[in-house]
Short mmCIF file of C-alpha atoms and ligand atoms in Angstrom, two decimals:
data_model
loop_
_atom_site.label_atom_id
_atom_site.label_comp_id
_atom_site.label_asym_id
_atom_site.label_seq_id
_atom_site.Cartn_x
_atom_site.Cartn_y
_atom_site.Cartn_z
CA MET A 1 19.76 77.82 58.61
CA THR A 2 16.48 76.94 60.23
CA THR A 3 16.39 76.39 63.91
CA GLU A 4 13.55 73.79 64.94
CA ASP A 5 12.06 76.36 68.06
CA HIS A 6 10.38 75.04 70.99
CA VAL A 7 6.57 73.65 70.70
CA ALA A 8 4.21 76.03 72.92
CA GLY A 9 0.88 75.76 73.65
CA ALA A 10 -1.52 73.05 75.51
CA GLY A 11 -3.72 70.51 73.86
CA ASP A 12 -5.07 67.87 76.01
CA PRO A 13 -4.75 64.81 74.40
CA ASP A 14 -7.74 63.52 75.60
CA LEU A 15 -9.87 66.41 75.01
CA PRO A 16 -13.34 65.13 73.36
CA GLY A 17 -12.87 65.74 69.92
CA GLY A 18 -9.13 64.49 69.41
CA ARG A 19 -5.88 65.87 68.91
CA PRO A 20 -5.54 69.84 69.65
CA ARG A 21 -5.46 72.28 67.05
CA ALA A 22 -1.49 72.58 65.76
CA TYR A 23 0.01 75.26 63.89
CA THR A 24 3.58 75.71 62.41
CA ILE A 25 4.67 79.38 62.02
CA ALA A 26 7.76 80.42 60.53
CA HIS A 27 9.48 83.16 62.47
CA LEU A 28 11.65 85.42 60.16
CA PRO A 29 12.99 87.92 62.96
CA GLY A 30 15.10 89.91 60.25
CA ASP A 31 17.07 92.88 60.96
CA GLY A 32 17.45 96.01 63.37
CA ILE A 33 14.42 95.90 65.89
CA GLY A 34 12.60 93.15 64.07
CA PRO A 35 14.15 90.32 66.64
CA GLU A 36 13.15 92.58 69.44
CA VAL A 37 9.74 93.12 68.30
CA THR A 38 8.37 89.64 67.47
CA ALA A 39 10.19 87.76 70.41
CA VAL A 40 7.54 89.85 72.33
CA ALA A 41 4.99 88.46 69.85
CA ARG A 42 5.81 85.02 70.24
CA ASP A 43 5.36 85.12 74.04
CA CYS A 44 1.84 86.42 73.41
CA VAL A 45 1.20 84.18 71.16
CA ASP A 46 2.85 81.09 73.20
CA ALA A 47 0.59 82.73 75.96
CA VAL A 48 -2.99 82.58 74.36
CA ALA A 49 -2.13 79.26 72.78
CA VAL A 50 -1.92 77.69 76.29
CA ARG A 51 -4.88 79.56 77.12
CA HIS A 52 -6.98 79.03 74.01
CA GLY A 53 -6.03 75.00 73.63
CA PHE A 54 -3.80 75.03 70.70
CA VAL A 55 -0.17 74.06 69.93
CA VAL A 56 2.25 76.30 67.75
CA GLU A 57 5.35 74.90 66.47
CA TRP A 58 8.19 77.74 65.95
CA ARG A 59 10.37 77.45 63.06
CA THR A 60 12.91 80.13 62.88
CA TYR A 61 14.92 81.41 59.81
CA THR A 62 17.54 83.73 59.94
CA LEU A 63 17.24 85.86 56.94
CA GLY A 64 18.26 89.65 56.75
CA ALA A 65 21.42 91.52 56.97
CA GLU A 66 23.38 89.11 58.71
CA ARG A 67 22.74 85.84 56.40
CA TYR A 68 23.46 88.31 53.47
CA LEU A 69 26.78 90.04 54.43
CA ALA A 70 27.88 86.44 55.40
CA THR A 71 27.18 84.52 52.42
CA GLY A 72 25.63 86.68 49.75
CA GLU A 73 21.98 84.56 50.37
CA VAL A 74 18.83 86.61 50.48
CA LEU A 75 15.89 83.92 49.95
CA PRO A 76 17.32 80.62 49.05
CA ASP A 77 14.76 78.57 47.05
CA ALA A 78 14.85 75.40 49.52
CA VAL A 79 13.78 78.03 52.16
CA LEU A 80 11.18 79.55 49.94
CA ASP A 81 9.78 76.21 49.26
CA GLU A 82 9.83 75.21 52.84
CA LEU A 83 7.95 78.38 53.89
CA ARG A 84 5.36 77.63 50.91
CA LYS A 85 4.06 74.54 53.08
CA ILE A 86 4.05 76.52 56.48
CA ASP A 87 0.63 77.46 58.26
CA ALA A 88 1.64 81.25 58.07
CA VAL A 89 4.70 83.60 58.85
CA LEU A 90 5.24 86.11 61.61
CA LEU A 91 8.18 88.96 60.10
CA GLY A 92 10.21 91.38 61.93
CA ALA A 93 11.66 93.97 59.74
CA VAL A 94 14.10 93.72 56.79
CA GLY A 95 16.50 96.56 55.85
CA SER A 96 19.82 97.73 56.86
CA PRO A 97 22.30 100.18 56.33
CA GLU A 98 25.15 97.89 55.78
CA VAL A 99 23.17 96.43 52.91
CA PRO A 100 22.58 98.55 49.44
CA PRO A 101 18.63 99.67 49.49
CA GLY A 102 16.47 97.16 47.87
CA VAL A 103 18.50 93.90 47.95
CA LEU A 104 16.82 93.05 50.94
CA GLU A 105 13.54 95.05 50.57
CA ARG A 106 12.92 93.95 47.00
CA GLY A 107 15.16 90.40 47.35
CA LEU A 108 13.47 89.28 50.37
CA LEU A 109 9.91 91.06 51.19
CA LEU A 110 8.74 91.77 48.12
CA ARG A 111 9.85 88.35 46.88
CA LEU A 112 7.56 86.76 49.40
CA ARG A 113 4.78 89.26 48.49
CA ALA A 114 5.24 87.80 44.98
CA GLU A 115 6.17 84.47 45.08
CA LEU A 116 3.18 83.33 48.20
CA ASP A 117 0.71 85.59 45.94
CA LEU A 118 -0.13 87.83 48.75
CA TYR A 119 -2.28 90.19 46.88
CA VAL A 120 -3.97 92.19 49.95
CA ASN A 121 -1.78 94.08 51.98
CA LEU A 122 -4.09 94.60 55.37
CA ARG A 123 -3.59 97.58 57.57
CA PRO A 124 -5.81 98.61 59.85
CA SER A 125 -5.93 101.64 61.55
CA LYS A 126 -7.78 102.41 64.80
CA LEU A 127 -7.63 105.25 67.59
CA ARG A 128 -7.24 102.89 71.22
CA PRO A 129 -8.57 104.64 74.32
CA GLY A 130 -5.82 106.34 75.88
CA VAL A 131 -3.35 106.76 72.96
CA ALA A 132 -2.55 110.10 71.43
CA GLY A 133 -3.12 110.17 67.92
CA ALA A 134 -1.38 113.01 65.59
CA VAL A 135 -4.33 115.34 65.48
CA THR A 136 -6.15 115.44 68.77
CA ARG A 137 -9.32 117.23 68.03
CA HIS A 138 -10.83 114.35 66.55
CA PRO A 139 -13.15 111.59 68.52
CA ALA A 140 -11.54 108.22 69.00
CA ALA A 141 -14.53 106.66 67.25
CA ASP A 142 -13.52 109.01 63.99
CA LEU A 143 -10.24 106.78 63.45
CA ASP A 144 -11.41 103.63 62.24
CA PHE A 145 -10.79 102.50 59.07
CA VAL A 146 -8.43 99.79 57.14
CA ILE A 147 -6.30 100.09 54.10
CA VAL A 148 -6.70 97.58 51.63
CA ARG A 149 -3.20 97.79 49.61
CA GLU A 150 -2.71 95.91 46.66
CA ASN A 151 0.24 94.38 47.29
CA THR A 152 2.00 92.40 43.97
CA GLU A 153 1.28 94.81 41.29
CA GLY A 154 1.60 98.85 40.34
CA LEU A 155 5.51 100.09 40.73
CA TYR A 156 6.66 97.26 43.21
CA ALA A 157 6.28 94.94 39.99
CA GLY A 158 9.89 95.39 38.96
CA ALA A 159 8.96 96.48 35.48
CA GLY A 160 11.62 99.17 34.53
CA GLY A 161 15.39 99.47 34.22
CA THR A 162 18.03 101.90 33.41
CA VAL A 163 19.80 102.52 30.25
CA HIS A 164 23.34 104.90 29.57
CA ARG A 165 24.04 104.22 33.13
CA GLY A 166 26.94 106.90 33.97
CA THR A 167 26.06 108.82 31.33
CA ALA A 168 24.35 112.36 30.90
CA PHE A 169 21.61 110.60 29.06
CA GLU A 170 21.68 107.77 31.62
CA SER A 171 17.65 107.07 32.14
CA ALA A 172 15.78 105.14 34.51
CA THR A 173 12.00 104.23 34.32
CA GLU A 174 10.04 102.37 37.06
CA GLU A 175 6.57 101.44 35.32
CA SER A 176 3.24 100.71 37.06
CA LEU A 177 2.22 97.43 35.62
CA ASN A 178 -1.73 97.19 36.76
CA THR A 179 -3.75 93.61 35.75
CA ARG A 180 -7.71 93.47 35.46
CA ALA A 181 -7.19 90.13 37.51
CA GLY A 182 -5.13 92.09 39.54
CA VAL A 183 -7.06 94.70 40.51
CA GLU A 184 -10.09 92.74 40.59
CA ARG A 185 -9.15 90.83 43.29
CA CYS A 186 -7.49 93.28 45.65
CA VAL A 187 -11.00 95.31 45.69
CA ARG A 188 -13.22 92.33 45.87
CA TYR A 189 -11.38 91.20 49.01
CA ALA A 190 -12.02 95.05 50.12
CA ALA A 191 -15.43 94.84 49.17
CA GLY A 192 -16.33 91.82 51.38
CA LEU A 193 -14.45 93.52 54.32
CA ALA A 194 -16.73 96.55 53.91
CA ALA A 195 -19.49 94.41 53.89
CA ARG A 196 -18.18 93.23 57.35
CA ARG A 197 -17.84 96.47 58.78
CA ARG A 198 -19.80 99.53 58.35
CA GLY A 199 -20.57 98.98 54.21
CA ARG A 200 -18.15 102.24 53.34
CA LEU A 201 -15.80 101.51 50.62
CA THR A 202 -13.14 104.28 49.03
CA LEU A 203 -11.15 103.94 46.17
CA VAL A 204 -8.21 105.90 46.25
CA HIS A 205 -6.30 106.58 43.65
CA LYS A 206 -4.66 109.84 40.98
CA THR A 207 -7.35 108.96 37.86
CA ASN A 208 -6.99 112.75 36.87
CA VAL A 209 -3.02 112.02 35.89
CA LEU A 210 -2.54 108.38 36.18
CA THR A 211 -5.36 107.89 33.39
CA HIS A 212 -4.37 104.67 31.73
CA ALA A 213 -4.05 102.80 35.48
CA GLY A 214 -6.70 105.16 37.15
CA ASP A 215 -8.91 104.49 34.21
CA LEU A 216 -8.69 100.34 35.09
CA TRP A 217 -9.05 100.70 38.25
CA ARG A 218 -12.01 102.66 38.18
CA ARG A 219 -13.92 100.74 35.98
CA THR A 220 -12.96 97.34 37.90
CA ALA A 221 -13.99 98.83 41.47
CA GLU A 222 -17.56 100.16 40.33
CA GLU A 223 -18.23 97.04 38.46
CA VAL A 224 -17.01 94.90 41.59
CA ALA A 225 -18.72 97.28 44.04
CA VAL A 226 -22.32 96.85 42.07
CA GLY A 227 -21.58 92.88 42.17
CA ALA A 228 -21.23 93.30 46.19
CA GLY A 229 -24.13 95.81 46.54
CA ILE A 230 -22.06 98.36 48.30
CA PRO A 231 -21.72 102.19 47.17
CA LEU A 232 -18.06 103.33 45.68
CA GLU A 233 -16.63 106.37 46.51
CA TYR A 234 -14.04 107.62 45.64
CA ALA A 235 -10.79 109.95 46.44
CA HIS A 236 -7.60 111.23 44.51
CA VAL A 237 -4.83 110.54 46.61
CA ASP A 238 -3.75 113.72 47.65
CA ALA A 239 -6.91 115.07 48.67
CA ALA A 240 -7.28 111.74 50.82
CA CYS A 241 -4.16 112.51 53.09
CA LEU A 242 -6.12 115.82 53.39
CA TYR A 243 -9.08 114.14 54.34
CA LEU A 244 -7.92 111.57 56.79
CA VAL A 245 -6.04 114.56 58.53
CA ASP A 246 -9.52 116.67 58.39
CA ASP A 247 -12.28 114.45 58.48
CA PRO A 248 -11.15 110.92 59.34
CA ALA A 249 -14.55 109.82 59.98
CA ARG A 250 -15.29 109.48 56.23
CA PHE A 251 -13.23 106.19 55.86
CA ASP A 252 -13.86 102.72 56.78
CA VAL A 253 -12.20 100.59 54.02
CA ILE A 254 -9.93 102.39 51.64
CA VAL A 255 -8.77 100.21 48.32
CA THR A 256 -6.16 101.55 46.68
CA ASP A 257 -2.91 100.71 44.56
CA ASN A 258 0.54 99.43 46.11
CA LEU A 259 2.60 102.85 46.62
CA PHE A 260 -0.19 105.06 47.59
CA GLY A 261 -1.13 102.58 50.31
CA ASP A 262 2.26 101.95 51.55
CA ILE A 263 2.31 105.87 51.80
CA LEU A 264 -1.17 106.33 53.20
CA SER A 265 -0.42 103.48 55.94
CA ASP A 266 2.43 105.62 57.29
CA LEU A 267 -0.04 108.49 57.35
CA GLY A 268 -2.73 106.32 58.97
CA ALA A 269 -0.06 104.77 61.35
CA ALA A 270 0.70 108.43 62.63
CA LEU A 271 -2.75 109.36 63.24
CA THR A 272 -3.39 106.15 65.62
CA GLY A 273 -0.47 106.43 67.82
CA GLY A 274 2.45 106.05 65.51
CA LEU A 275 4.10 103.31 63.78
CA GLY A 276 5.09 101.62 66.78
CA ILE A 277 1.75 100.45 66.96
CA ALA A 278 0.57 99.49 63.35
CA PRO A 279 0.00 96.33 62.52
CA SER A 280 0.01 94.57 58.62
CA GLY A 281 -1.21 91.28 57.24
CA ASN A 282 0.32 89.97 53.72
CA LEU A 283 -2.59 87.66 52.77
CA ASN A 284 -3.49 85.44 50.44
CA PRO A 285 -6.94 85.35 50.73
CA ASP A 286 -7.23 82.17 48.21
CA ARG A 287 -5.15 80.57 50.85
CA THR A 288 -3.14 78.54 48.64
CA GLY A 289 0.12 79.03 50.73
CA PRO A 290 1.10 80.80 54.16
CA SER A 291 -0.18 84.59 54.52
CA VAL A 292 2.85 86.73 55.99
CA PHE A 293 2.05 88.99 59.05
CA GLU A 294 4.28 92.06 60.45
CA PRO A 295 4.25 95.28 61.85
CA VAL A 296 4.01 98.40 59.48
CA HIS A 297 7.27 99.94 60.54
CA GLY A 298 10.95 99.18 59.04
CA SER A 299 14.11 97.84 60.93
CA ALA A 300 14.57 101.34 62.48
CA PRO A 301 18.13 101.48 62.66
CA ASP A 302 17.91 104.43 64.57
CA ILE A 303 16.89 102.80 67.69
CA ALA A 304 17.88 99.27 66.95
CA GLY A 305 19.50 97.72 70.19
CA THR A 306 18.55 100.30 72.58
CA GLY A 307 15.52 98.55 74.13
CA ARG A 308 13.15 101.04 73.27
CA ALA A 309 11.29 99.36 70.42
CA ASN A 310 7.62 99.42 70.80
CA PRO A 311 6.38 95.54 70.17
CA ALA A 312 2.79 96.75 69.45
CA GLY A 313 2.55 96.71 65.91
CA ALA A 314 4.10 93.23 65.87
CA VAL A 315 1.63 91.86 68.38
CA LEU A 316 -0.85 93.17 66.74
CA SER A 317 0.29 91.57 63.55
CA ALA A 318 0.37 88.47 65.61
CA ALA A 319 -3.38 88.92 66.29
CA LEU A 320 -4.01 89.11 63.02
CA MET A 321 -2.01 86.18 61.77
CA LEU A 322 -4.17 84.27 64.91
CA ASP A 323 -7.28 85.46 63.03
CA HIS A 324 -6.42 84.29 59.64
CA LEU A 325 -5.42 81.01 61.10
CA GLY A 326 -9.27 80.75 62.53
CA GLU A 327 -8.12 81.57 66.31
CA PRO A 328 -10.17 84.63 66.61
CA GLU A 329 -10.85 84.46 70.45
CA ALA A 330 -7.13 84.22 71.23
CA ALA A 331 -6.71 87.08 68.08
CA ALA A 332 -9.45 89.17 70.34
CA ASN A 333 -7.41 88.27 73.77
CA LEU A 334 -4.37 89.67 72.20
CA ASP A 335 -5.59 92.80 70.83
CA ALA A 336 -7.28 93.43 73.92
CA ALA A 337 -4.50 92.61 75.95
CA VAL A 338 -2.53 95.48 73.54
CA SER A 339 -5.65 97.79 74.32
CA ALA A 340 -5.15 97.50 78.28
CA VAL A 341 -1.28 98.03 78.09
CA LEU A 342 -1.93 101.46 75.93
CA GLY A 343 -4.98 102.52 78.18
CA SER A 344 -2.72 102.17 81.15
CA GLY A 345 -0.01 104.29 79.48
CA ALA A 346 2.71 102.46 77.28
CA PRO A 347 5.89 101.10 78.74
CA ASP A 348 8.83 102.80 77.49
CA THR A 349 11.00 99.75 76.77
CA THR A 350 10.33 96.41 74.66
CA SER A 351 11.11 94.15 77.98
CA ASP A 352 8.42 96.18 79.72
CA TRP A 353 5.96 96.08 77.35
CA ASP A 354 6.54 92.02 77.27
CA ASP A 355 5.83 92.30 81.13
CA ALA A 356 2.80 94.33 80.98
CA LEU A 357 1.01 92.51 78.07
CA GLN A 358 1.68 89.33 79.85
CA GLU A 359 0.24 90.77 82.96
CA ALA A 360 -2.87 92.20 80.97
CA LEU A 361 -3.39 88.50 79.25
CA VAL A 362 -3.70 86.95 82.84
CA GLU A 363 -6.06 89.62 83.72
CA GLU A 364 -8.28 89.17 80.84
CA ALA A 365 -8.45 85.51 81.57
CA GLY A 366 -9.24 86.56 85.06
CA VAL A 367 -6.54 83.86 86.32
P1 NAD B 1 11.36 102.50 60.01
O1 NAD B 1 9.67 102.24 60.06
O2 NAD B 1 12.21 101.30 60.11
O3 NAD B 1 11.56 103.84 61.01
C1 NAD B 1 10.83 105.06 61.29
C2 NAD B 1 10.63 105.63 62.29
O4 NAD B 1 10.14 105.10 63.06
C3 NAD B 1 12.43 105.66 62.81
O5 NAD B 1 12.67 107.05 63.55
C4 NAD B 1 12.34 104.67 64.00
O6 NAD B 1 12.96 105.02 65.20
C5 NAD B 1 10.89 104.90 64.26
N1 NAD B 1 9.96 103.47 64.37
C6 NAD B 1 9.87 102.60 63.52
N2 NAD B 1 9.49 101.64 64.44
C7 NAD B 1 9.39 101.81 65.63
C8 NAD B 1 8.85 101.15 67.03
N3 NAD B 1 8.22 99.63 66.58
N4 NAD B 1 9.23 101.62 67.99
C9 NAD B 1 9.46 102.96 68.27
N5 NAD B 1 10.10 103.73 66.90
C10 NAD B 1 9.69 102.93 65.99
O7 NAD B 1 11.38 103.23 58.36
P2 NAD B 1 13.26 103.77 57.99
O8 NAD B 1 13.99 104.54 59.12
O9 NAD B 1 12.63 104.85 56.79
O10 NAD B 1 13.78 102.41 57.54
C11 NAD B 1 14.67 101.59 57.96
C12 NAD B 1 15.25 100.35 57.08
O11 NAD B 1 13.97 99.73 57.17
C13 NAD B 1 15.31 100.66 55.54
O12 NAD B 1 16.35 99.70 55.38
C14 NAD B 1 13.76 99.82 54.97
O13 NAD B 1 14.07 99.73 53.86
C15 NAD B 1 13.34 99.25 55.92
N6 NAD B 1 11.76 98.92 56.28
C16 NAD B 1 11.51 97.77 56.09
C17 NAD B 1 9.93 97.58 56.25
C18 NAD B 1 9.75 96.32 56.44
O14 NAD B 1 10.11 95.33 56.56
N7 NAD B 1 8.31 95.72 56.14
C19 NAD B 1 9.20 98.39 56.33
C20 NAD B 1 9.73 100.23 56.33
C21 NAD B 1 11.25 99.78 55.87
C1 IPM B 2 6.25 98.52 54.00
C2 IPM B 2 7.61 98.70 53.58
C3 IPM B 2 7.99 97.92 51.94
C4 IPM B 2 7.10 98.62 51.35
C5 IPM B 2 9.26 98.19 51.79
C6 IPM B 2 10.34 97.70 53.00
C7 IPM B 2 9.65 97.47 50.67
O1 IPM B 2 7.77 100.09 53.32
O2 IPM B 2 5.87 97.32 54.13
O3 IPM B 2 5.37 99.22 54.19
O4 IPM B 2 7.21 99.59 50.62
O5 IPM B 2 5.97 98.07 51.10
MN1 MN B 3 6.23 101.48 54.22
#
């Protein structure tokens, strides 16, 4: 169920240096507002591809509620094998009220994160000019941080189970799995990122209660930070919520476990303009396969089909994707276009967003 889509972009075959740069990108629109927001992101990628002289071949994969309800398939192995060979994946959102919770979330999204070894979930939060954050008393410059969320372990690893189901003694366990190697590679990525930013790295955990996992995280993070020559700060996750609201300037790069990162990134989104504009990259930093880029938000069934979904998070995720693919100028172009549209008052509808972004991209290029 793959459709060969159009090939976008410009490459002058006679350019000195030979063939144009070309990327094959899988488009997984998914459920709810996923198709609506990723359609806009695709338009933007196509526009910057032309301008920056590379070619994008899109391959659309219909995965999600519709396919599951029609066929029972969530992520067929044959599709996964195709995805392994692709340059990058742009995903909308998964999850539907018509499908039991977890079927698509675990079976599609978490399976992709595990199978493709996407061990970092990069979630930047930046308050852009003209955008109202949830807390108005902070200058915009104080809200510019990145959450590096461990993305394959912790409570998401799938360990646990239910016994005595349906009896008074039914018991359910979810176990948090933390490996030395898994924590280390995640913190290493975060320390490298901090070194390229403002040099501040904060471990967020709950070492005062989760003493087993917390001890592993703390020792590992300290060793990695010493090796990277970066001081390590620490906050318990409950206090981190307070500081993010009260004193966000203290954060530059936050490194944290899977579930804490999930929760903190919605808070980060609220502080910097809302879920609609928050991007994320599920990264395979070792580049042994493709990385997956998706907005932080879900399928938003409450607004799906109304034409009111904000596509900025999807577009900024596409910008992260282009940066990862080695097209930093095109990525910066997209990022700046989103800022320009936000700065002049965000449109109310998805299609107005699309028009405004196309205009902003043209204006920036001085065309
Ligand atoms: P959600 O992110 O879909 O929506 C939360 C709220 O934010 C809703 O009121 C929604 O209307 C609003 N919202 C989200 N994105 C928006 C956008 N782009 N523009 C305007 N408003 C937006 O979270 P939820 O309601 O908790 O979950 C809905 C479904 O999505 C569930 O099935 C859940 O499992 C799934 N989900 C998927 C992902 C993902 O695919 N990465 C992430 C989160 C939730
Ligand atoms: C996210 C989502 C997912 C997560 C769900 C849908 C599995 O909330 O990407 O933030 O918990 O990671
Ligand atoms: Mn989430």
